[in-house]
Amino acid sequence: MARGINKVILIGNLGTDPEVRYMPQGGAVANLTVATSESWTDKATNEKKEQTEWHRVVIYQRLAEIAGEYLRKGSKVYIEGKLKTRKWQDKDGVERYTTEIIANELQMLDGRGDGQQQGGGMGGGQQGGYQKPAQPQQGGYQQPAQQAAPAYQQPQQGGYQQAAPQQGGYQKPAQPQGGYQQPAQNQQRAPMEPPIDFDDDIPF
């Protein structure tokens, strides 16, 4: 049994352009500031209220370079990662602590036009839209469930709404022959998958 789970999922908008720098070893690091908002209606005044939280996100290596190239202030993103607290000293020598999100999945969620092309460019290991970041075989505790789904239909249909009904049960995956051949078949077809239309289908 796992000792614990440290997992963060955000869907929000960038507050500033990404800050990309390179470490002495040559690897890229990108810092993002992501805003998430929630709104509600005050029962006493019947007034609509909104609260925004700001999150510090750190991305490394190739994903950091891609973020610097394609993301801009206002870009809507899906981020998956973990929380990490680091210690540092300010200019007066006082120790400070900062909690950040270390991202290992990043997906652009902007709509049509440029946003769609950029989302495809960032696909690499994270192809597709909201439903897909956990699908490629890069780890994550959802990987077995994604492989068990009838994946051979997803490249033809695509999209958030089509993926959800197919994963409703596990009766279909038990019927096809060669259960381990389906994920491989899906990997072969993935590059030919048509771009996914993020037409405000996200239920948030």
Short mmCIF file of C-alpha atoms in Angstrom, two decimals:
data_model
loop_
_atom_site.label_atom_id
_atom_site.label_comp_id
_atom_site.label_asym_id
_atom_site.label_seq_id
_atom_site.Cartn_x
_atom_site.Cartn_y
_atom_site.Cartn_z
CA MET A 1 0.00 0.00 0.00
CA ALA A 2 1.27 3.48 -0.82
CA ARG A 3 2.44 5.63 2.08
CA GLY A 4 0.52 8.59 0.70
CA ILE A 5 -0.48 10.47 -2.42
CA ASN A 6 0.88 13.88 -3.35
CA LYS A 7 -1.06 14.86 -6.46
CA VAL A 8 -2.29 18.23 -7.71
CA ILE A 9 -4.56 18.92 -10.68
CA LEU A 10 -5.20 22.50 -11.78
CA ILE A 11 -7.17 24.04 -14.60
CA GLY A 12 -6.58 27.77 -14.74
CA ASN A 13 -5.16 30.75 -16.59
CA LEU A 14 -1.63 32.13 -16.61
CA GLY A 15 -1.29 35.47 -14.83
CA THR A 16 1.98 36.33 -16.57
CA ASP A 17 4.12 35.05 -19.43
CA PRO A 18 6.25 32.04 -18.40
CA GLU A 19 9.71 32.83 -17.04
CA VAL A 20 12.18 30.38 -18.59
CA ARG A 21 15.81 30.08 -17.52
CA TYR A 22 18.52 27.48 -18.01
CA MET A 23 20.47 25.68 -15.29
CA PRO A 24 24.26 25.33 -15.51
CA GLN A 25 23.81 21.73 -16.69
CA GLY A 26 21.71 23.03 -19.60
CA GLY A 27 18.23 21.93 -18.51
CA ALA A 28 15.38 24.41 -18.78
CA VAL A 29 13.22 25.58 -15.86
CA ALA A 30 9.97 27.49 -16.34
CA ASN A 31 8.06 29.32 -13.61
CA LEU A 32 4.35 29.87 -14.14
CA THR A 33 1.79 31.78 -12.12
CA VAL A 34 -1.61 30.13 -12.57
CA ALA A 35 -4.92 31.53 -11.35
CA THR A 36 -7.90 29.37 -10.47
CA SER A 37 -11.25 30.98 -9.71
CA GLU A 38 -14.42 29.79 -8.08
CA SER A 39 -17.70 31.67 -7.92
CA TRP A 40 -20.79 31.35 -5.77
CA THR A 41 -23.93 33.25 -4.88
CA ASP A 42 -24.14 34.77 -1.40
CA LYS A 43 -27.39 33.48 0.10
CA ALA A 44 -27.87 36.53 2.30
CA THR A 45 -27.45 39.18 -0.40
CA ASN A 46 -28.10 37.05 -3.51
CA GLU A 47 -24.92 38.63 -4.87
CA LYS A 48 -22.52 36.65 -7.06
CA LYS A 49 -19.02 36.47 -5.59
CA GLU A 50 -15.73 35.19 -6.93
CA GLN A 51 -12.48 34.15 -5.29
CA THR A 52 -9.19 33.68 -7.12
CA GLU A 53 -6.25 31.61 -5.90
CA TRP A 54 -2.75 32.05 -7.34
CA HIS A 55 -0.47 29.04 -7.69
CA ARG A 56 3.28 28.91 -8.31
CA VAL A 57 4.11 26.17 -10.82
CA VAL A 58 7.59 24.94 -11.78
CA ILE A 59 8.25 22.91 -14.94
CA TYR A 60 11.54 21.28 -15.95
CA GLN A 61 13.38 20.12 -19.07
CA ARG A 62 11.69 19.91 -22.49
CA LEU A 63 8.23 20.67 -21.11
CA ALA A 64 9.62 23.95 -19.73
CA GLU A 65 10.94 24.92 -23.17
CA ILE A 66 7.58 24.13 -24.77
CA ALA A 67 5.75 26.17 -22.12
CA GLY A 68 8.04 29.12 -22.79
CA GLU A 69 7.46 28.84 -26.52
CA TYR A 70 3.68 28.40 -26.60
CA LEU A 71 2.16 29.74 -23.38
CA ARG A 72 1.37 33.40 -22.80
CA LYS A 73 -0.40 35.50 -20.19
CA GLY A 74 -4.06 34.45 -20.18
CA SER A 75 -3.44 30.96 -21.65
CA LYS A 76 -5.77 28.33 -20.19
CA VAL A 77 -3.87 25.24 -19.04
CA TYR A 78 -4.36 21.84 -17.45
CA ILE A 79 -1.52 21.05 -15.03
CA GLU A 80 -0.87 17.84 -13.15
CA GLY A 81 1.93 17.50 -10.63
CA LYS A 82 2.86 17.41 -6.94
CA LEU A 83 3.40 19.86 -4.10
CA LYS A 84 6.93 20.59 -2.95
CA THR A 85 8.15 23.02 -0.29
CA ARG A 86 11.62 24.51 -0.60
CA LYS A 87 13.68 26.60 1.81
CA TRP A 88 15.58 29.73 0.76
CA GLN A 89 17.16 32.83 2.29
CA ASP A 90 16.05 36.37 1.55
CA LYS A 91 18.44 39.31 1.18
CA ASP A 92 18.49 39.80 4.96
CA GLY A 93 19.53 36.20 5.54
CA VAL A 94 16.14 35.17 6.91
CA GLU A 95 15.03 31.65 6.03
CA ARG A 96 11.82 31.52 4.01
CA TYR A 97 9.68 28.65 2.76
CA THR A 98 7.80 28.46 -0.52
CA THR A 99 5.36 25.74 -1.56
CA GLU A 100 5.19 25.16 -5.30
CA ILE A 101 3.59 22.74 -7.71
CA ILE A 102 6.15 20.68 -9.62
CA ALA A 103 4.36 19.89 -12.89
CA ASN A 104 4.87 16.64 -14.77
CA GLU A 105 1.88 17.02 -17.12
CA LEU A 106 0.92 20.16 -19.01
CA GLN A 107 -1.82 20.66 -21.57
CA MET A 108 -3.02 23.80 -23.28
CA LEU A 109 -6.80 24.15 -23.16
CA ASP A 110 -7.36 27.22 -25.30
CA GLY A 111 -10.05 26.89 -27.97
CA ARG A 112 -9.75 27.14 -31.71
CA GLY A 113 -7.14 28.61 -34.03
CA ASP A 114 -3.71 29.14 -32.52
CA GLY A 115 -4.64 27.52 -29.24
CA GLN A 116 -5.50 24.26 -30.94
CA GLN A 117 -2.26 24.16 -32.91
CA GLN A 118 -0.26 24.97 -29.80
CA GLY A 119 -2.03 22.25 -27.86
CA GLY A 120 -1.02 19.78 -30.55
CA GLY A 121 2.56 21.00 -30.44
CA MET A 122 2.73 20.49 -26.70
CA GLY A 123 1.23 17.02 -27.04
CA GLY A 124 4.48 15.08 -27.28
CA GLY A 125 3.99 12.85 -24.29
CA GLN A 126 0.67 14.40 -23.39
CA GLN A 127 -1.53 14.12 -26.46
CA GLY A 128 -5.09 15.26 -26.66
CA GLY A 129 -7.22 17.22 -24.24
CA TYR A 130 -8.51 17.14 -20.69
CA GLN A 131 -9.13 13.39 -20.64
CA LYS A 132 -5.80 12.42 -22.14
CA PRO A 133 -2.87 13.62 -19.98
CA ALA A 134 -2.89 10.40 -17.96
CA GLN A 135 -3.31 8.16 -21.02
CA PRO A 136 0.27 8.10 -22.44
CA GLN A 137 2.51 5.64 -20.69
CA GLN A 138 4.43 8.08 -18.54
CA GLY A 139 3.28 6.85 -15.16
CA GLY A 140 0.52 8.07 -12.90
CA TYR A 141 -1.87 5.91 -10.93
CA GLN A 142 -4.58 6.11 -13.61
CA GLN A 143 -2.51 4.39 -16.29
CA PRO A 144 -3.94 0.85 -15.87
CA ALA A 145 -7.52 2.12 -16.11
CA GLN A 146 -6.71 4.08 -19.26
CA GLN A 147 -5.17 1.04 -20.91
CA ALA A 148 -8.15 -1.10 -19.98
CA ALA A 149 -10.60 1.21 -21.75
CA PRO A 150 -11.61 0.35 -25.34
CA ALA A 151 -8.89 2.59 -26.67
CA TYR A 152 -9.18 1.55 -30.31
CA GLN A 153 -12.21 3.82 -30.75
CA GLN A 154 -10.72 6.95 -29.19
CA PRO A 155 -8.50 8.00 -32.09
CA GLN A 156 -11.53 7.96 -34.38
CA GLN A 157 -13.85 9.83 -32.03
CA GLY A 158 -11.59 11.97 -29.83
CA GLY A 159 -12.80 14.66 -27.49
CA TYR A 160 -13.73 14.81 -23.83
CA GLN A 161 -17.36 13.81 -24.26
CA GLN A 162 -16.62 10.69 -26.29
CA ALA A 163 -13.95 9.39 -23.94
CA ALA A 164 -16.09 9.52 -20.82
CA PRO A 165 -18.89 7.13 -21.90
CA GLN A 166 -16.40 4.53 -23.12
CA GLN A 167 -14.85 4.29 -19.67
CA GLY A 168 -18.16 3.79 -17.91
CA GLY A 169 -17.53 0.08 -17.25
CA TYR A 170 -14.98 -2.64 -17.67
CA GLN A 171 -17.14 -5.19 -19.48
CA LYS A 172 -15.89 -4.30 -22.96
CA PRO A 173 -12.15 -4.60 -22.25
CA ALA A 174 -12.64 -8.16 -20.96
CA GLN A 175 -14.17 -9.33 -24.26
CA PRO A 176 -11.57 -8.41 -26.93
CA GLN A 177 -8.82 -10.94 -27.54
CA GLY A 178 -5.22 -10.06 -26.73
CA GLY A 179 -5.88 -7.52 -23.97
CA TYR A 180 -2.33 -6.18 -24.07
CA GLN A 181 -2.39 -5.56 -27.81
CA GLN A 182 -4.96 -2.78 -27.63
CA PRO A 183 -2.73 -0.20 -25.90
CA ALA A 184 0.04 -0.91 -28.41
CA GLN A 185 -2.44 -0.50 -31.24
CA ASN A 186 -3.56 2.79 -29.73
CA GLN A 187 0.05 4.00 -29.59
CA GLN A 188 0.50 3.25 -33.26
CA ARG A 189 -2.61 5.23 -34.18
CA ALA A 190 -2.02 8.13 -31.80
CA PRO A 191 0.07 10.25 -34.23
CA MET A 192 -2.79 10.11 -36.77
CA GLU A 193 -5.37 11.33 -34.23
CA PRO A 194 -7.22 14.44 -35.43
CA PRO A 195 -6.91 17.62 -33.34
CA ILE A 196 -9.35 17.75 -30.47
CA ASP A 197 -11.79 20.66 -30.27
CA PHE A 198 -11.80 22.17 -26.77
CA ASP A 199 -15.09 23.95 -27.36
CA ASP A 200 -15.85 24.73 -23.71
CA ASP A 201 -16.58 21.07 -23.00
CA ILE A 202 -14.75 21.06 -19.68
CA PRO A 203 -17.30 20.73 -16.87
CA PHE A 204 -15.74 23.41 -14.67
#
